[in-house]
Amino acid sequence: MVTRLILVVLVLAAVFGGIFTWKQHTAQQMAAAQAGGRPPPAVIAAATVELENWQPYLQVVGSLEAVAGIEVTSEVGGQVSAIHFNSGEWIKQGELLLELDSQTDQAQLDGLVAERTLGRLKFERVAKLVKDKSVSKSDYDEARATLDAAEAQVTGQQALIDKKRIRAPFDGRLGIRRIDLGEYLSPGSPIVPLEQLDPIFADFTLPERELARISKDQVVEVRVQAYPEQVFGGQIVAVDPGVNVGSRSFRVRAQLTNSDQKLRPGMFADVRVELPEREGVITIPDTAISYAPYGDSVFVIEEKDGGKVVSRRQIETGSVRNGRVSVVSGLAEGEQVVSAGHNKLRNGQAVMIDNKPAPAERDKKV
């Protein structure tokens, strides 16, 4: 029992002796460091607060709409006797797309033409006789009415036959056809979609507070997910005169050129509406800002005792563009801020500026 107690005492003495020795060694190192002078300055990258002219804009989402887009249909029913188009091809206004069987209608037309011919002969005969007063004026009027009715019937039958020859109402690109040869087509049945793609509309809505800033002919830029690196330009062509009561927003329509037909109706559009130029925007690189729940801040570089030190300053930030952030308040043009290496800085710490630009400054777009 005594031996075990002695062993425990020796072990505890060794442990506490080691801790004491380590503490003493650490204190000696700190004292040596303090005796050697101030710590070396931290190496940081700096950026100058700049005054830029930014083009303000409104960012909104919308959708693309065809200038003219329909589902081609037939006014009359009939059996499909001929198809004159292929799915997806470009077609011009007036080109024949489809024919319905019209043999019976043509036969009826031939009969009506014969009746019209007979009616004309009767009318011409009565017209001669009425001059000699061999027939009454009422006989003349009856012959005239019979001829007019025959001509109307011929015109109506010819119009029915023409409706069975379906043509493109405007230039555009066809979609996938909905019918097959020999199929019976009911009135109003879809045949093929037809879209006019150049130009094309971009429709979007804006809150009512922006109504005074929007007008016809303003420039817009549109991006779509299918071509994320390409910008499509256009301008506003129409603004709804009223504001929607439910959403308190108004509808705007822009027109875009689409000669290469990359833009298609129904696409999701990221729209940017350019506003009049605004001057005097204070900007800094986004890497210079320390974001925190209680507010954004930067380290400002100042001259002190022939060297450079930093001090933390609260700022109010605005919009972000191309890696730079607008500063509403807290900085002035020409001041220098730490743009990289500020993670371990503290107020009053000496710094040394690395002449190599920070990453955000290297990639800055002019």
JSON list of C-alpha atoms in Angstrom, two decimals, residues 117 239 338:
[
{"chain": "A", "resi": 117, "resn": "THR", "atom": "CA", "xyz": [-74.76, 30.04, -117.48]},
{"chain": "A", "resi": 239, "resn": "VAL", "atom": "CA", "xyz": [-45.86, 49.48, -72.12]},
{"chain": "A", "resi": 338, "resn": "VAL", "atom": "CA", "xyz": [-6.95, 45.92, -47.92]}
]
